CSV table of C-alpha atoms and ligand atoms in Angstrom, one decimal:
chain,number,residue,atom,x,y,z
A,639,MET,CA,-27.1,-35.6,77.9
A,640,ASN,CA,-27.5,-31.8,77.9
A,641,LYS,CA,-30.2,-31.2,80.5
A,642,LEU,CA,-30.7,-27.9,82.2
A,643,TYR,CA,-31.8,-26.8,85.6
A,644,HIS,CA,-32.9,-23.5,87.1
A,645,ILE,CA,-33.2,-22.8,90.9
A,646,MET,CA,-35.1,-19.9,92.4
A,647,THR,CA,-34.0,-19.1,96.0
A,648,PHE,CA,-35.9,-17.1,98.6
A,649,GLY,CA,-34.7,-16.4,102.1
A,650,CYS,CA,-31.5,-16.3,104.1
A,651,GLN,CA,-27.9,-17.5,103.5
A,652,MET,CA,-28.9,-21.0,104.8
A,653,ASN,CA,-31.2,-21.3,101.9
A,654,GLU,CA,-28.7,-19.8,99.4
A,655,HIS,CA,-26.2,-22.4,100.5
A,656,ASP,CA,-28.8,-25.2,100.3
A,657,SER,CA,-29.4,-24.1,96.7
A,658,GLU,CA,-25.7,-24.3,96.0
A,659,ILE,CA,-25.7,-27.9,97.3
A,660,MET,CA,-28.7,-28.8,95.2
A,661,ALA,CA,-27.0,-27.2,92.2
A,662,GLY,CA,-23.9,-29.3,93.0
A,663,MET,CA,-25.9,-32.5,93.1
A,664,LEU,CA,-27.7,-31.7,89.8
A,665,GLU,CA,-24.4,-31.0,88.1
A,666,GLU,CA,-23.1,-34.3,89.3
A,667,MET,CA,-26.1,-35.9,87.6
A,668,GLY,CA,-25.1,-34.2,84.3
A,669,TYR,CA,-27.4,-31.1,84.4
A,670,SER,CA,-26.1,-27.6,83.7
A,671,GLU,CA,-27.5,-24.3,84.9
A,672,THR,CA,-29.7,-22.0,82.9
A,673,GLN,CA,-31.0,-18.6,83.7
A,674,LYS,CA,-34.0,-19.1,81.4
A,675,ARG,CA,-36.9,-20.9,83.0
A,676,ALA,CA,-38.5,-21.8,79.7
A,677,GLU,CA,-35.6,-23.9,78.6
A,678,ALA,CA,-35.1,-25.8,81.9
A,679,ASP,CA,-35.7,-29.5,82.3
A,680,ILE,CA,-36.0,-29.1,86.0
A,681,ILE,CA,-37.0,-26.0,88.0
A,682,LEU,CA,-36.7,-25.9,91.8
A,683,ILE,CA,-38.1,-23.2,94.1
A,684,ASN,CA,-36.3,-23.1,97.4
A,685,THR,CA,-38.8,-21.3,99.7
A,686,CYS,CA,-38.6,-19.2,102.9
A,687,SER,CA,-41.2,-18.8,105.6
A,688,ILE,CA,-40.1,-15.4,106.8
A,689,ARG,CA,-38.8,-12.9,104.4
A,690,GLU,CA,-41.0,-10.1,103.0
A,691,ASN,CA,-43.9,-11.7,101.4
A,692,ALA,CA,-41.8,-14.7,100.5
A,693,ASP,CA,-44.9,-16.9,100.6
A,694,LYS,CA,-46.9,-14.6,98.3
A,695,ARG,CA,-44.0,-14.5,95.9
A,696,PHE,CA,-43.7,-18.2,96.0
A,697,PHE,CA,-47.3,-18.8,95.1
A,698,GLY,CA,-47.0,-16.1,92.5
A,699,SER,CA,-44.0,-17.9,90.9
A,700,LEU,CA,-45.9,-21.2,91.0
A,701,GLY,CA,-48.8,-19.5,89.2
A,702,GLN,CA,-46.4,-18.4,86.4
A,703,LEU,CA,-44.9,-21.8,86.1
A,704,LYS,CA,-48.2,-23.6,85.7
A,705,ARG,CA,-48.5,-22.5,82.0
A,706,LEU,CA,-44.9,-23.4,81.3
A,707,HIS,CA,-45.4,-26.8,82.8
A,708,ARG,CA,-48.6,-27.3,80.8
A,709,GLU,CA,-46.7,-26.4,77.5
A,710,LYS,CA,-43.8,-28.6,78.5
A,711,PRO,CA,-45.1,-31.5,80.6
A,712,GLU,CA,-41.8,-33.3,80.7
A,713,MET,CA,-40.3,-30.4,82.7
A,714,ILE,CA,-39.9,-31.3,86.4
A,715,VAL,CA,-41.1,-28.6,88.8
A,716,GLY,CA,-39.9,-29.2,92.4
A,717,VAL,CA,-40.5,-27.1,95.6
A,718,CYS,CA,-38.4,-27.3,98.7
A,719,GLY,CA,-37.2,-25.2,101.6
A,720,CYS,CA,-38.7,-23.9,104.8
A,721,MET,CA,-42.3,-23.6,103.6
A,722,MET,CA,-42.4,-27.3,102.9
A,723,GLN,CA,-41.9,-28.1,106.6
A,724,GLN,CA,-45.4,-26.5,107.2
A,725,GLN,CA,-48.3,-28.9,106.8
A,726,HIS,CA,-50.8,-26.3,105.7
A,727,ILE,CA,-48.5,-25.4,102.8
A,728,ILE,CA,-48.2,-29.0,101.6
A,729,ASP,CA,-51.9,-29.3,101.9
A,730,ALA,CA,-52.3,-26.2,99.7
A,731,ILE,CA,-49.9,-27.5,97.1
A,732,ARG,CA,-51.7,-30.9,97.0
A,733,LYS,CA,-55.0,-29.2,96.5
A,734,LYS,CA,-54.3,-26.2,94.3
A,735,TYR,CA,-51.0,-27.0,92.6
A,736,SER,CA,-51.3,-30.7,92.2
A,737,TRP,CA,-49.3,-30.5,88.9
A,738,VAL,CA,-46.1,-29.9,91.0
A,739,ASP,CA,-43.9,-32.9,90.5
A,740,LEU,CA,-41.7,-32.9,93.5
A,741,VAL,CA,-42.0,-31.6,97.1
A,742,PHE,CA,-39.2,-32.1,99.6
A,743,GLY,CA,-38.1,-30.5,102.9
A,744,THR,CA,-35.1,-29.0,104.6
A,745,HIS,CA,-34.1,-32.2,106.3
A,746,ASN,CA,-33.7,-34.3,103.2
A,747,ILE,CA,-32.2,-32.2,100.4
A,748,HIS,CA,-29.5,-34.9,100.1
A,749,GLU,CA,-32.2,-37.1,98.6
A,750,LEU,CA,-32.6,-34.9,95.5
A,751,PRO,CA,-30.7,-37.1,93.0
A,752,GLU,CA,-32.7,-40.2,94.0
A,753,LEU,CA,-36.0,-38.3,93.9
A,754,VAL,CA,-35.3,-36.9,90.5
A,755,THR,CA,-34.3,-40.3,89.1
A,756,GLY,CA,-37.4,-41.8,90.6
A,757,ILE,CA,-39.6,-39.2,88.8
A,758,LEU,CA,-37.8,-39.7,85.5
A,759,ASN,CA,-38.2,-43.4,85.7
A,760,GLU,CA,-41.7,-43.7,86.9
A,761,ARG,CA,-43.2,-40.4,85.9
A,762,GLN,CA,-45.1,-40.0,89.1
A,763,LYS,CA,-45.3,-37.2,91.6
A,764,VAL,CA,-43.2,-37.4,94.8
A,765,VAL,CA,-43.6,-35.8,98.2
A,766,SER,CA,-40.7,-36.5,100.6
A,767,VAL,CA,-40.7,-34.3,103.6
A,768,TRP,CA,-39.0,-35.6,106.8
A,769,SER,CA,-40.5,-33.9,109.8
A,770,GLU,CA,-37.2,-34.2,111.7
A,771,HIS,CA,-33.6,-34.4,110.9
A,772,ARG,CA,-32.1,-37.9,110.7
A,773,GLY,CA,-28.4,-37.1,111.0
A,774,ILE,CA,-26.0,-34.7,109.3
A,775,PHE,CA,-25.1,-35.6,105.7
A,776,GLU,CA,-21.5,-34.9,105.0
A,777,GLY,CA,-19.7,-34.8,101.7
A,778,LEU,CA,-22.4,-33.3,99.5
A,779,PRO,CA,-21.2,-31.3,96.5
A,780,SER,CA,-21.8,-27.6,96.3
A,781,LYS,CA,-21.7,-25.2,93.3
A,782,ARG,CA,-20.4,-21.9,94.7
A,783,ARG,CA,-21.7,-18.6,93.3
A,784,TYR,CA,-18.2,-17.1,93.7
A,785,PRO,CA,-15.0,-19.2,93.3
A,786,PHE,CA,-13.3,-17.2,95.9
A,787,LYS,CA,-15.8,-17.2,98.8
A,788,ALA,CA,-17.9,-19.9,100.3
A,789,PHE,CA,-20.6,-20.6,102.8
A,790,VAL,CA,-19.8,-23.3,105.4
A,791,ASN,CA,-22.6,-24.7,107.6
A,792,ILE,CA,-21.6,-25.2,111.2
A,793,THR,CA,-24.9,-25.7,112.9
A,794,TYR,CA,-28.4,-26.6,111.7
A,795,GLY,CA,-31.7,-25.7,113.3
A,796,CYS,CA,-32.4,-23.6,116.3
A,797,ASN,CA,-33.4,-24.2,120.0
A,798,ASN,CA,-34.3,-20.7,120.9
A,799,PHE,CA,-38.0,-20.4,120.1
A,800,CYS,CA,-38.2,-16.6,119.9
A,801,THR,CA,-42.0,-16.2,120.0
A,802,TYR,CA,-42.3,-14.6,116.5
A,803,CYS,CA,-40.1,-17.1,114.7
A,804,ILE,CA,-40.9,-20.1,112.6
A,805,VAL,CA,-37.4,-21.3,112.1
A,806,PRO,CA,-37.3,-23.8,115.0
A,807,TYR,CA,-40.3,-25.5,113.4
A,808,THR,CA,-39.0,-25.4,109.8
A,809,ARG,CA,-35.4,-26.3,110.5
A,810,GLY,CA,-35.7,-28.5,113.6
A,811,ARG,CA,-33.6,-28.7,116.7
A,812,GLU,CA,-30.1,-27.4,116.8
A,813,ARG,CA,-27.3,-29.7,115.9
A,814,SER,CA,-23.6,-29.0,115.2
A,815,ARG,CA,-21.3,-30.5,112.6
A,816,LEU,CA,-18.2,-32.1,114.0
A,817,PRO,CA,-15.2,-29.8,114.1
A,818,GLU,CA,-13.1,-32.2,112.1
A,819,ASP,CA,-15.7,-32.2,109.3
A,820,ILE,CA,-15.8,-28.4,109.3
A,821,LEU,CA,-12.1,-28.0,109.3
A,822,LYS,CA,-11.7,-30.5,106.5
A,823,GLU,CA,-14.2,-28.7,104.4
A,824,VAL,CA,-12.5,-25.3,105.0
A,825,ARG,CA,-9.0,-26.8,104.1
A,826,GLU,CA,-10.5,-28.2,100.9
A,827,LEU,CA,-12.0,-24.9,100.1
A,828,ALA,CA,-8.7,-23.1,100.7
A,829,ALA,CA,-7.0,-25.5,98.4
A,830,ASP,CA,-9.6,-24.7,95.8
A,831,GLY,CA,-8.8,-21.0,95.9
A,832,VAL,CA,-11.4,-19.8,98.5
A,833,LYS,CA,-10.2,-16.7,100.4
A,834,GLU,CA,-13.3,-15.9,102.5
A,835,VAL,CA,-15.5,-18.3,104.4
A,836,MET,CA,-18.9,-17.4,105.9
A,837,LEU,CA,-19.7,-19.8,108.8
A,838,LEU,CA,-23.5,-20.4,108.9
A,839,GLY,CA,-25.9,-21.2,111.6
A,840,GLN,CA,-29.0,-19.7,113.2
A,841,ASN,CA,-27.0,-19.1,116.3
A,842,VAL,CA,-23.4,-19.8,115.7
A,843,ASN,CA,-22.5,-18.8,119.3
A,844,SER,CA,-24.0,-21.9,120.7
A,845,TYR,CA,-21.9,-24.1,118.3
A,846,GLY,CA,-21.2,-27.5,120.0
A,847,LEU,CA,-23.0,-26.7,123.2
A,848,ALA,CA,-26.1,-28.9,122.7
A,849,ASP,CA,-24.0,-31.7,121.3
A,850,GLY,CA,-21.5,-31.5,124.2
A,851,PHE,CA,-18.4,-30.8,122.1
A,852,GLU,CA,-15.2,-29.8,123.7
A,853,MET,CA,-14.6,-27.2,121.0
A,854,ASP,CA,-16.8,-24.1,121.2
A,855,PHE,CA,-17.5,-21.5,118.5
A,856,ALA,CA,-14.5,-19.3,119.5
A,857,ASP,CA,-12.2,-22.4,119.4
A,858,LEU,CA,-13.5,-23.0,115.9
A,859,ILE,CA,-12.5,-19.5,114.8
A,860,TYR,CA,-9.1,-19.9,116.2
A,861,ALA,CA,-8.6,-23.2,114.3
A,862,ILE,CA,-9.8,-21.8,111.0
A,863,ASN,CA,-7.6,-18.7,111.5
A,864,LYS,CA,-4.6,-21.0,111.2
A,865,ILE,CA,-5.7,-22.5,107.8
A,866,GLU,CA,-3.4,-21.3,105.1
A,867,GLY,CA,-5.0,-19.7,102.1
A,868,ILE,CA,-8.1,-18.5,104.0
A,869,GLU,CA,-7.8,-14.7,104.4
A,870,ARG,CA,-11.2,-13.7,105.8
A,871,ILE,CA,-13.5,-15.4,108.3
A,872,ARG,CA,-17.1,-14.2,108.7
A,873,PHE,CA,-20.1,-15.8,110.5
A,874,MET,CA,-23.8,-15.4,110.7
A,875,THR,CA,-25.9,-15.3,112.8
A,876,SER,CA,-24.8,-14.7,116.3
A,877,HIS,CA,-27.3,-14.5,119.1
A,878,PRO,CA,-26.5,-11.9,121.8
A,879,LYS,CA,-27.5,-14.2,124.7
A,880,ASP,CA,-24.6,-16.6,123.8
A,881,LEU,CA,-21.9,-14.2,122.7
A,882,SER,CA,-18.9,-15.1,124.9
A,883,ASP,CA,-16.0,-13.0,126.1
A,884,LYS,CA,-13.8,-15.7,124.5
A,885,LEU,CA,-15.3,-14.8,121.1
A,886,ILE,CA,-14.8,-11.1,121.7
A,887,GLY,CA,-11.2,-12.0,122.4
A,888,ALA,CA,-10.9,-13.7,119.0
A,889,TYR,CA,-11.4,-10.3,117.4
A,890,ARG,CA,-8.2,-9.3,119.1
A,891,ASP,CA,-6.2,-12.4,118.4
A,892,CYS,CA,-7.4,-13.7,115.0
A,893,GLU,CA,-6.2,-11.4,112.2
A,894,LYS,CA,-8.4,-13.2,109.6
A,895,LEU,CA,-11.6,-12.6,111.6
A,896,ALA,CA,-13.3,-9.8,109.6
A,897,CYS,CA,-13.9,-6.7,111.7
A,898,HIS,CA,-17.7,-7.0,111.5
A,899,ILE,CA,-20.5,-8.6,113.5
A,900,HIS,CA,-24.1,-9.2,112.7
A,901,LEU,CA,-25.8,-9.0,116.1
A,902,PRO,CA,-29.6,-9.0,115.8
A,903,VAL,CA,-31.2,-6.9,118.6
A,904,GLN,CA,-34.8,-7.1,117.4
A,905,ALA,CA,-36.1,-4.4,119.8
A,906,GLY,CA,-34.8,-1.9,122.3
A,907,SER,CA,-37.4,-2.3,125.0
A,908,ASN,CA,-36.8,-4.9,127.8
A,909,ARG,CA,-40.6,-5.5,127.9
A,910,VAL,CA,-40.7,-6.4,124.2
A,911,LEU,CA,-37.5,-8.4,124.4
A,912,LYS,CA,-39.0,-10.5,127.2
A,913,ARG,CA,-42.2,-11.2,125.2
A,914,MET,CA,-40.0,-12.1,122.3
A,915,ASN,CA,-38.2,-14.6,124.5
A,916,ARG,CA,-34.8,-13.2,123.5
A,917,LYS,CA,-33.2,-13.8,126.9
A,918,TYR,CA,-31.1,-10.7,127.0
A,919,THR,CA,-31.8,-7.1,128.0
A,920,ARG,CA,-31.1,-3.7,126.4
A,921,GLU,CA,-28.4,-3.2,129.0
A,922,SER,CA,-26.6,-6.5,128.4
A,923,TYR,CA,-26.8,-6.0,124.7
A,924,LEU,CA,-25.2,-2.5,124.9
A,925,GLU,CA,-22.6,-3.9,127.2
A,926,LEU,CA,-21.7,-6.5,124.5
A,927,ILE,CA,-21.4,-3.6,121.9
A,928,ARG,CA,-19.1,-1.7,124.3
A,929,LYS,CA,-16.8,-4.8,124.8
A,930,LEU,CA,-16.7,-5.5,121.0
A,931,ARG,CA,-15.7,-1.9,120.3
A,932,GLU,CA,-13.1,-2.0,123.1
A,933,ALA,CA,-11.6,-5.2,121.7
A,934,THR,CA,-11.3,-3.7,118.2
A,935,ASP,CA,-10.3,-0.1,119.0
A,936,GLY,CA,-13.7,1.0,117.9
A,937,GLN,CA,-13.1,-0.4,114.4
A,938,ILE,CA,-15.8,-3.1,114.4
A,939,ALA,CA,-18.8,-2.6,112.0
A,940,ILE,CA,-22.0,-3.7,113.6
A,941,THR,CA,-25.1,-4.7,111.7
A,942,THR,CA,-28.4,-6.0,113.1
A,943,ASP,CA,-32.0,-7.2,112.5
A,944,ILE,CA,-34.9,-5.2,113.9
A,945,ILE,CA,-38.6,-6.0,114.0
A,946,VAL,CA,-41.1,-3.2,114.4
A,947,GLY,CA,-44.7,-3.6,115.4
A,948,PHE,CA,-44.3,-6.8,117.5
A,949,PRO,CA,-47.6,-7.4,119.4
A,950,GLY,CA,-48.1,-5.0,122.3
A,951,GLU,CA,-45.3,-2.7,121.2
A,952,THR,CA,-46.2,0.8,122.5
A,953,GLU,CA,-45.0,4.1,121.2
A,954,GLU,CA,-42.6,4.2,124.3
A,955,ASP,CA,-41.3,0.7,123.5
A,956,PHE,CA,-40.7,1.7,119.9
A,957,GLU,CA,-38.9,4.9,121.0
A,958,GLU,CA,-36.6,2.7,123.0
A,959,THR,CA,-35.7,0.9,119.8
A,960,LEU,CA,-34.9,4.2,118.2
A,961,SER,CA,-32.8,5.4,121.1
A,962,LEU,CA,-30.9,2.1,121.1
A,963,MET,CA,-30.2,2.5,117.4
A,964,ALA,CA,-29.0,6.0,117.9
A,965,GLU,CA,-26.7,4.8,120.6
A,966,VAL,CA,-25.2,1.9,118.7
A,967,GLN,CA,-25.1,3.7,115.3
A,968,TYR,CA,-25.5,0.6,113.2
A,969,ASP,CA,-23.6,0.2,109.9
A,970,SER,CA,-26.6,-1.5,108.4
A,971,ALA,CA,-29.7,-3.4,109.4
A,972,PHE,CA,-32.3,-5.8,108.0
A,973,THR,CA,-35.5,-4.2,109.1
A,974,PHE,CA,-38.8,-6.2,109.3
A,975,LEU,CA,-42.4,-5.3,109.9
A,976,TYR,CA,-43.7,-7.9,112.3
A,977,SER,CA,-45.9,-10.4,110.6
A,978,PRO,CA,-47.7,-13.2,112.4
A,979,ARG,CA,-46.4,-16.7,111.4
A,980,PRO,CA,-49.1,-19.4,112.0
A,981,GLY,CA,-47.9,-21.8,114.6
A,982,THR,CA,-45.8,-19.4,116.6
A,983,PRO,CA,-46.9,-18.1,120.0
A,984,ALA,CA,-46.8,-14.4,119.1
A,985,ALA,CA,-49.3,-15.0,116.2
A,986,GLU,CA,-51.8,-15.8,119.0
A,987,TYR,CA,-51.2,-12.7,121.1
A,988,ASP,CA,-54.3,-10.6,121.1
A,989,ASP,CA,-52.6,-7.2,121.0
A,990,GLN,CA,-51.5,-7.2,117.4
A,991,ILE,CA,-50.4,-3.7,116.1
A,992,PRO,CA,-52.5,-2.1,113.2
A,993,GLU,CA,-50.7,-2.2,109.9
A,994,GLU,CA,-50.6,1.6,109.5
A,995,VAL,CA,-48.9,2.0,112.9
A,996,LYS,CA,-46.3,-0.6,111.9
A,997,HIS,CA,-45.6,1.2,108.6
A,998,GLU,CA,-45.4,4.6,110.3
A,999,ARG,CA,-42.9,3.2,112.8
A,1000,PHE,CA,-41.0,1.4,110.1
A,1001,ASN,CA,-40.4,4.6,108.1
A,1002,ARG,CA,-39.2,6.5,111.2
A,1003,MET,CA,-36.9,3.6,112.0
A,1004,ARG,CA,-35.4,3.7,108.4
A,1005,GLU,CA,-34.7,7.4,108.8
A,1006,VAL,CA,-32.7,6.9,112.0
A,1007,LEU,CA,-30.9,4.0,110.4
A,1008,ASP,CA,-30.0,5.9,107.2
A,1009,ALA,CA,-28.7,8.8,109.2
A,1010,GLY,CA,-26.5,6.5,111.3
A,1011,MET,CA,-25.3,4.7,108.2
A,1012,ALA,CA,-24.3,7.9,106.4
A,1013,ASP,CA,-22.4,9.1,109.4
A,1014,ASN,CA,-20.6,5.8,109.8
A,1015,ASN,CA,-19.7,5.7,106.1
A,1016,ALA,CA,-18.4,9.3,106.2
A,1017,VAL,CA,-15.5,8.4,108.4
A,1018,TYR,CA,-14.2,6.1,105.6
A,1019,GLU,CA,-13.4,9.0,103.3
A,1020,GLY,CA,-9.6,9.1,102.8
A,1021,ARG,CA,-9.0,5.7,104.4
A,1022,ILE,CA,-7.3,2.8,102.6
A,1023,GLU,CA,-9.4,-0.3,102.8
A,1024,LYS,CA,-8.7,-3.9,101.9
A,1025,VAL,CA,-11.4,-5.0,99.4
A,1026,LEU,CA,-12.2,-8.5,98.2
A,1027,VAL,CA,-13.2,-7.9,94.6
A,1028,GLU,CA,-16.5,-9.6,93.6
A,1029,GLY,CA,-16.9,-8.6,90.0
A,1030,PRO,CA,-18.3,-5.9,87.8
A,1031,SER,CA,-20.9,-3.7,89.5
A,1032,ARG,CA,-24.5,-4.3,88.6
A,1033,LYS,CA,-25.2,-0.7,87.6
A,1034,ASN,CA,-22.1,0.0,85.6
A,1035,LYS,CA,-20.3,-2.9,84.0
A,1036,LYS,CA,-17.1,-0.8,83.7
A,1037,THR,CA,-16.7,-0.5,87.5
A,1038,LEU,CA,-15.8,-3.3,89.9
A,1039,THR,CA,-17.5,-3.9,93.2
A,1040,GLY,CA,-16.2,-5.6,96.3
A,1041,ARG,CA,-16.5,-5.6,100.1
A,1042,THR,CA,-14.4,-4.2,102.8
A,1043,GLU,CA,-13.6,-6.3,105.9
A,1044,SER,CA,-16.5,-4.4,107.5
A,1045,MET,CA,-18.9,-5.6,104.8
A,1046,LYS,CA,-19.2,-2.2,103.1
A,1047,ILE,CA,-19.8,-2.2,99.4
A,1048,VAL,CA,-17.1,-0.3,97.5
A,1049,ASN,CA,-17.2,0.6,93.8
A,1050,PHE,CA,-14.1,1.5,91.9
A,1051,ALA,CA,-12.4,1.4,88.5
A,1052,GLY,CA,-10.3,-1.8,87.9
A,1053,THR,CA,-9.4,-4.6,85.6
A,1054,PRO,CA,-10.9,-8.1,85.3
A,1055,GLU,CA,-7.7,-9.7,86.8
A,1056,MET,CA,-8.6,-8.1,90.1
A,1057,VAL,CA,-11.7,-10.2,90.6
A,1058,GLY,CA,-11.3,-12.7,93.4
A,1059,ARG,CA,-8.3,-10.8,94.9
A,1060,ILE,CA,-8.0,-8.6,97.9
A,1061,VAL,CA,-6.9,-5.1,96.7
A,1062,LYS,CA,-6.2,-1.9,98.6
A,1063,VAL,CA,-8.6,0.9,97.7
A,1064,LYS,CA,-8.5,4.5,98.8
A,1065,ILE,CA,-12.0,5.7,99.6
A,1066,THR,CA,-12.8,8.9,97.8
A,1067,GLU,CA,-16.5,9.3,98.5
A,1068,ALA,CA,-18.9,7.9,101.0
A,1069,LYS,CA,-22.6,7.5,100.2
A,1070,THR,CA,-25.4,6.1,102.5
A,1071,TYR,CA,-25.3,2.6,101.2
A,1072,SER,CA,-21.9,2.3,99.5
A,1073,LEU,CA,-18.4,3.8,99.1
A,1074,GLU,CA,-16.5,4.9,96.0
A,1075,GLY,CA,-12.8,4.5,95.7
A,1076,GLU,CA,-9.6,4.0,93.7
A,1077,VAL,CA,-7.2,1.1,93.8
A,1078,THR,CA,-3.8,2.1,95.3
A,1079,GLU,CA,-2.2,-1.3,95.4
A,1080,TRP,CA,-2.8,-4.9,94.4
A,1081,ASP,CA,-0.7,-8.0,94.3
A,1082,THR,CA,-0.9,-9.8,91.0
A,1083,HIS,CA,0.5,-13.0,92.5
A,1084,ARG,CA,-2.2,-13.8,95.1
B,842,SAH,N1,-31.3,-16.8,113.7
B,842,SAH,C1,-31.3,-15.4,113.4
B,842,SAH,C2,-32.4,-14.9,112.6
B,842,SAH,C3,-33.1,-15.7,111.6
B,842,SAH,S1,-34.6,-15.1,111.0
B,842,SAH,C4,-31.2,-14.7,114.7
B,842,SAH,O1,-31.8,-15.1,115.7
B,842,SAH,O2,-30.7,-13.6,114.7
B,842,SAH,C5,-34.0,-13.5,110.3
B,842,SAH,C6,-34.8,-12.4,110.9
B,842,SAH,O3,-36.1,-12.4,110.5
B,842,SAH,C7,-34.9,-12.3,112.4
B,842,SAH,O4,-33.7,-11.9,113.0
B,842,SAH,C8,-36.0,-11.4,112.6
B,842,SAH,O5,-35.6,-10.0,112.7
B,842,SAH,C9,-36.9,-11.6,111.3
B,842,SAH,N2,-38.1,-12.3,111.6
B,842,SAH,C10,-38.3,-13.5,112.0
B,842,SAH,N3,-39.6,-13.8,112.2
B,842,SAH,C11,-40.3,-12.7,111.9
B,842,SAH,C12,-41.6,-12.3,111.9
B,842,SAH,N4,-42.6,-13.2,112.3
B,842,SAH,N5,-42.0,-11.1,111.5
B,842,SAH,C13,-41.0,-10.2,111.2
B,842,SAH,N6,-39.7,-10.5,111.2
B,842,SAH,C14,-39.3,-11.7,111.5
B,843,SF4,FE1,-35.6,-17.6,115.1
B,843,SF4,FE2,-34.8,-16.8,117.4
B,843,SF4,FE3,-33.9,-19.1,116.4
B,843,SF4,FE4,-33.1,-16.7,115.4
B,843,SF4,S1,-32.7,-17.5,117.4
B,843,SF4,S2,-33.8,-18.6,114.3
B,843,SF4,S3,-34.9,-15.5,115.6
B,843,SF4,S4,-36.0,-18.7,117.0
B,844,F3S,FE1,-36.4,-18.1,105.6
B,844,F3S,FE2,-35.9,-20.6,106.4
B,844,F3S,FE3,-34.0,-18.8,106.3
B,844,F3S,S1,-37.6,-19.4,106.9
B,844,F3S,S2,-35.0,-16.9,106.7
B,844,F3S,S3,-35.1,-19.5,104.6
B,844,F3S,S4,-34.2,-20.5,107.7
């Protein structure tokens, strides 16, 4: 059998990793990957309910696939991911896109092989969406995008119910994987040549708490730090309300813990933070930043998520976000225009901000962010950085690209043998979004 699959992924790292798992399962069934949709025997769209127009782009992609599916009716088109956990979306698919063969949700991706086999045998459409999780499914295969770095789920779901956010509804209640399962997976990854692990969860800091584990998130970092072969540990995302002093201590003690933290602030005004149900204040957030910098001699890179135009955000509130940004000097940020998500409390608030005000604030925020990023990057000039080489750069195939411990993108001249290795690069030029450099040293044996 020489059957082909193609997966389109929207959304965050959780979705990217879910797509890797689906790819792994399809490969075990004998399928191989293709980049060309027209030649695929199965196309899956893994959807997101948050990211910029992800829903519009999803329905746009479905529109394009309709013709392809008509011309090649034996092709299976499946849709999955966060949007499928929303009833109004499933209703829309049933009504307007009834030609879609397969619909499944975030809680039952492990069913994919069974569902596909069912469709092949019976040639009928299948909808299988579990409204809640029914246990954590261990041992699923995964096809990694890079051989040398890997995502590792540590928690699923979220209990925080920030008032703007749909994730607790699409991913369900928070649950943690057992420490032994995580450590086993990381050891296997190390044996398979993985150097960098990215631990994933909506709020990694509350790892184990809801399940009453003895081991907390910081303990998990200490344990992974001891695993031979792993050279870098990253995690995402970390909620400020649960960031412990013990975890801050791990930055001191664990040499493999990358000197970077993604710590979403969302807003700089206490009034807005309260209405968002974030459960921390501007002051307590800034105190965390101070402690993190103290523990790392000021070396830690800090990135964040910010929302502008949350309902009721006044000009003064917004200026507090700008002043917080100026104070922290972020290394980078995902910036979002608030958009109401049906089913969340904030979507019902009656003081929504006009679109043009949101856009105007968004542009001002980007200016402050870019200025901070350029200043932060400038201090790298002349420094020697350890870079995990990812491959040829997208713009210029002759240069390599990789990331520093602090997550900065570095472009430099190199040879293909360097891909997947950690090399030392002297930074020769800093730009706003990336660094340029030249290799000073690399170990051919590692
Ligand atoms: N669990 C992570 C975030 C997951 S969602 C955390 O709590 O940090 C990723 C980001 O999307 C959020 O941090 C937020 O900035 C943004 N976001 C979520 N819902 C949004 C909405 N309705 N409008 C605009 N941005 C939103
Ligand atoms: Fe959404 Fe808040 Fe949970 Fe993050 S912590 S996933 S923003 S509800
Ligand atoms: Fe989107 Fe779901 Fe992630 S809504 S951001 S793909 S958890």
